Amino acid sequence: MRNHEALIDELAQEMPPVRRVAPAWLRALGWAPVALAFGFLSTRLLHREATDWLGSHAVLSIANAGLSLALGVTAFAAALSISVAGGRVGAKGWMTAGLAAWALLAASSIALSARPVTVMVGEGSYCFTFVLTAGLPMIAAAILALRRTRSIAPKQALAYAGMAIGFLSFGLLAFCHSAEMSMADFLMHILAALILGATTVLLGRPVVKI
């Protein structure tokens, strides 16, 4: 076509306007409960023991649950933010401080264990299974949320989404886990979260990428 101006006018008239997406924090607050609902429903298939909220160390369980969920929502917001062109990760300082506080809570829980470094056969297997069972359905929610905006290079956004899924799963686990845990138990938590993160990137990249 020689008349490029006419082509541009024709395309401008035919193409619908792009709808502006809501702020990342607002979308995260909307999608995080959906992901948590998926995770909670899937873990109903597992045997669950209620946390002793009146025990002497219940404050650790409460702090762990609250901080894990807060970090999960923050990481979800970061994923949604950087999936938009020109978006950036907000609240980096808060997230770093939250991760440090979470690590200190984990160290306190390990210190309470009667066998902090002793490894027994099968130790941590329930927590590993729980985190994976809770997190795998959350991957679908995260990919659906990121697909709304798509991305040319979605790996970083998907990595943050995987982090969010890991911490949201930790938050659910805190409601059926004692305040004490061994180092082996903690390492199984981390391994399950890493698997969830890698799975999120592998499954989400072809779906989210433009």
Short mmCIF file of C-alpha atoms in Angstrom, two decimals:
data_model
loop_
_atom_site.label_atom_id
_atom_site.label_comp_id
_atom_site.label_asym_id
_atom_site.label_seq_id
_atom_site.Cartn_x
_atom_site.Cartn_y
_atom_site.Cartn_z
CA MET A 1 0.00 0.00 0.00
CA ARG A 2 1.38 3.38 -1.03
CA ASN A 3 -0.97 5.47 1.12
CA HIS A 4 0.35 4.63 4.58
CA GLU A 5 -1.68 7.37 6.24
CA ALA A 6 -4.92 5.75 5.02
CA LEU A 7 -3.76 2.38 6.35
CA ILE A 8 -2.97 3.88 9.75
CA ASP A 9 -6.38 5.59 9.89
CA GLU A 10 -8.14 2.35 8.93
CA LEU A 11 -6.31 0.34 11.59
CA ALA A 12 -6.95 3.02 14.21
CA GLN A 13 -10.69 2.89 13.52
CA GLU A 14 -10.91 -0.91 13.53
CA MET A 15 -8.79 -1.69 16.60
CA PRO A 16 -10.54 -1.45 19.97
CA PRO A 17 -8.90 0.67 22.68
CA VAL A 18 -6.59 -1.11 25.13
CA ARG A 19 -8.12 -1.39 28.58
CA ARG A 20 -5.83 -0.12 31.31
CA VAL A 21 -5.00 -2.76 33.92
CA ALA A 22 -5.55 -2.12 37.61
CA PRO A 23 -2.51 -1.36 39.83
CA ALA A 24 -0.37 -4.39 40.65
CA TRP A 25 -1.18 -4.27 44.38
CA LEU A 26 -4.89 -4.28 43.69
CA ARG A 27 -4.61 -7.21 41.28
CA ALA A 28 -2.42 -9.10 43.76
CA LEU A 29 -4.99 -8.64 46.50
CA GLY A 30 -7.59 -10.05 44.12
CA TRP A 31 -5.59 -13.03 42.81
CA ALA A 32 -3.83 -14.09 46.03
CA PRO A 33 -7.10 -15.23 47.71
CA VAL A 34 -7.92 -17.21 44.56
CA ALA A 35 -4.52 -18.94 44.70
CA LEU A 36 -4.92 -19.60 48.43
CA ALA A 37 -8.37 -21.10 47.84
CA PHE A 38 -6.91 -23.43 45.20
CA GLY A 39 -4.14 -24.44 47.59
CA PHE A 40 -6.43 -24.93 50.56
CA LEU A 41 -8.87 -27.10 48.61
CA SER A 42 -6.10 -29.31 47.26
CA THR A 43 -4.60 -29.87 50.73
CA ARG A 44 -7.97 -31.09 52.01
CA LEU A 45 -6.91 -34.40 50.47
CA LEU A 46 -4.07 -34.64 53.02
CA HIS A 47 -4.16 -35.49 56.69
CA ARG A 48 -4.01 -32.23 58.63
CA GLU A 49 -3.22 -31.49 62.28
CA ALA A 50 -4.31 -28.18 63.73
CA THR A 51 -1.60 -25.90 65.12
CA ASP A 52 -1.68 -25.40 68.89
CA TRP A 53 -2.45 -21.68 68.94
CA LEU A 54 -2.48 -21.65 72.75
CA GLY A 55 0.90 -23.33 73.14
CA SER A 56 3.93 -21.66 74.68
CA HIS A 57 5.49 -21.01 71.27
CA ALA A 58 2.31 -20.18 69.37
CA VAL A 59 3.59 -16.66 68.71
CA LEU A 60 6.16 -18.15 66.34
CA SER A 61 3.44 -19.94 64.38
CA ILE A 62 1.33 -16.79 64.21
CA ALA A 63 4.28 -14.67 63.08
CA ASN A 64 5.32 -17.30 60.52
CA ALA A 65 1.82 -17.55 59.04
CA GLY A 66 1.34 -13.78 58.84
CA LEU A 67 4.80 -13.03 57.47
CA SER A 68 4.69 -15.85 54.90
CA LEU A 69 1.31 -14.70 53.57
CA ALA A 70 2.47 -11.06 53.47
CA LEU A 71 5.63 -12.01 51.57
CA GLY A 72 3.55 -14.11 49.19
CA VAL A 73 1.22 -11.21 48.36
CA THR A 74 4.17 -8.81 48.00
CA ALA A 75 5.99 -11.15 45.61
CA PHE A 76 2.74 -11.62 43.66
CA ALA A 77 2.42 -7.84 43.31
CA ALA A 78 6.04 -7.66 42.13
CA ALA A 79 5.37 -10.31 39.48
CA LEU A 80 2.30 -8.48 38.20
CA SER A 81 4.13 -5.14 38.21
CA ILE A 82 7.17 -6.18 36.18
CA SER A 83 5.04 -8.11 33.70
CA VAL A 84 3.90 -4.72 32.38
CA ALA A 85 6.30 -2.84 30.11
CA GLY A 86 8.23 -0.34 32.19
CA GLY A 87 7.05 -1.90 35.46
CA ARG A 88 9.41 -2.36 38.37
CA VAL A 89 9.54 -4.22 41.65
CA GLY A 90 8.22 -2.02 44.43
CA ALA A 91 8.85 -2.34 48.17
CA LYS A 92 12.22 -4.02 47.65
CA GLY A 93 13.41 -2.84 51.04
CA TRP A 94 10.33 -4.21 52.78
CA MET A 95 10.68 -7.53 50.96
CA THR A 96 14.35 -7.83 51.96
CA ALA A 97 13.51 -7.05 55.58
CA GLY A 98 10.63 -9.53 55.47
CA LEU A 99 12.89 -12.27 54.13
CA ALA A 100 15.43 -11.58 56.88
CA ALA A 101 12.69 -11.72 59.53
CA TRP A 102 11.37 -14.97 58.02
CA ALA A 103 14.85 -16.50 58.18
CA LEU A 104 15.15 -15.46 61.84
CA LEU A 105 11.79 -17.08 62.60
CA ALA A 106 12.96 -20.26 60.90
CA ALA A 107 16.18 -20.23 62.94
CA SER A 108 14.13 -19.78 66.13
CA SER A 109 11.92 -22.73 65.22
CA ILE A 110 14.96 -24.90 64.53
CA ALA A 111 16.48 -23.87 67.88
CA LEU A 112 13.33 -25.12 69.65
CA SER A 113 13.64 -28.59 68.12
CA ALA A 114 14.87 -31.43 70.33
CA ARG A 115 16.82 -32.73 67.30
CA PRO A 116 17.77 -29.64 65.30
CA VAL A 117 20.35 -31.30 63.04
CA THR A 118 19.60 -35.01 63.42
CA VAL A 119 18.15 -36.51 60.25
CA MET A 120 15.61 -39.34 60.44
CA VAL A 121 14.21 -41.34 57.55
CA GLY A 122 11.12 -39.62 56.14
CA GLU A 123 11.60 -36.44 58.17
CA GLY A 124 10.16 -33.45 56.36
CA SER A 125 8.33 -35.63 53.82
CA TYR A 126 4.88 -34.47 54.98
CA CYS A 127 5.84 -30.80 54.73
CA PHE A 128 7.39 -31.39 51.30
CA THR A 129 4.19 -33.08 50.11
CA PHE A 130 1.99 -30.39 51.67
CA VAL A 131 3.86 -27.46 50.08
CA LEU A 132 3.80 -29.11 46.64
CA THR A 133 0.13 -30.09 46.97
CA ALA A 134 -0.80 -26.53 47.99
CA GLY A 135 1.44 -24.81 45.47
CA LEU A 136 0.83 -26.73 42.25
CA PRO A 137 -2.79 -25.51 41.82
CA MET A 138 -1.61 -21.97 42.64
CA ILE A 139 0.58 -22.04 39.54
CA ALA A 140 -2.57 -22.01 37.40
CA ALA A 141 -3.85 -18.90 39.20
CA ALA A 142 -0.48 -17.13 38.80
CA ILE A 143 -0.25 -17.91 35.08
CA LEU A 144 -3.81 -16.72 34.51
CA ALA A 145 -3.05 -13.47 36.34
CA LEU A 146 0.13 -12.85 34.31
CA ARG A 147 -1.52 -13.79 31.02
CA ARG A 148 -3.72 -10.68 31.31
CA THR A 149 -0.75 -8.48 30.39
CA ARG A 150 1.66 -10.99 28.76
CA SER A 151 5.36 -10.10 28.44
CA ILE A 152 8.22 -10.20 25.95
CA ALA A 153 10.60 -11.53 28.63
CA PRO A 154 8.41 -13.15 31.30
CA LYS A 155 11.06 -15.16 33.19
CA GLN A 156 11.60 -12.58 35.94
CA ALA A 157 7.86 -12.08 36.47
CA LEU A 158 7.32 -15.85 36.59
CA ALA A 159 10.22 -16.23 39.04
CA TYR A 160 8.58 -13.73 41.39
CA ALA A 161 5.28 -15.54 40.90
CA GLY A 162 7.00 -18.79 41.89
CA MET A 163 8.34 -17.07 45.00
CA ALA A 164 4.83 -15.88 45.81
CA ILE A 165 3.45 -19.40 45.46
CA GLY A 166 6.14 -20.78 47.75
CA PHE A 167 5.41 -18.29 50.53
CA LEU A 168 1.64 -18.60 50.20
CA SER A 169 2.11 -22.36 50.57
CA PHE A 170 4.28 -21.78 53.66
CA GLY A 171 1.49 -19.63 55.06
CA LEU A 172 -1.02 -22.46 54.65
CA LEU A 173 1.47 -24.94 56.14
CA ALA A 174 1.80 -22.80 59.27
CA PHE A 175 -1.81 -23.62 60.14
CA CYS A 176 -1.01 -27.32 60.50
CA HIS A 177 2.63 -27.29 61.63
CA SER A 178 4.14 -27.09 65.09
CA ALA A 179 6.35 -24.15 66.01
CA GLU A 180 9.37 -26.47 66.21
CA MET A 181 11.13 -27.88 63.17
CA SER A 182 14.46 -29.51 62.40
CA MET A 183 17.00 -28.39 59.84
CA ALA A 184 16.02 -31.35 57.63
CA ASP A 185 12.40 -30.24 57.81
CA PHE A 186 13.36 -26.69 56.86
CA LEU A 187 15.44 -27.88 53.90
CA MET A 188 12.49 -29.89 52.61
CA HIS A 189 10.39 -26.70 52.77
CA ILE A 190 12.97 -24.88 50.65
CA LEU A 191 13.30 -27.77 48.18
CA ALA A 192 9.54 -27.87 47.62
CA ALA A 193 9.46 -24.09 47.07
CA LEU A 194 12.31 -24.28 44.55
CA ILE A 195 10.46 -26.99 42.62
CA LEU A 196 7.35 -24.82 42.57
CA GLY A 197 9.36 -21.85 41.31
CA ALA A 198 11.02 -23.83 38.52
CA THR A 199 7.68 -25.37 37.50
CA THR A 200 6.04 -21.94 37.37
CA VAL A 201 8.73 -20.62 35.02
CA LEU A 202 8.72 -23.71 32.77
CA LEU A 203 4.94 -23.97 32.47
CA GLY A 204 4.23 -20.26 32.37
CA ARG A 205 6.82 -19.06 29.88
CA PRO A 206 5.10 -20.32 26.70
CA VAL A 207 1.71 -19.14 27.96
CA VAL A 208 2.71 -15.68 29.17
CA LYS A 209 5.31 -14.80 26.53
CA ILE A 210 4.14 -12.59 23.68
#
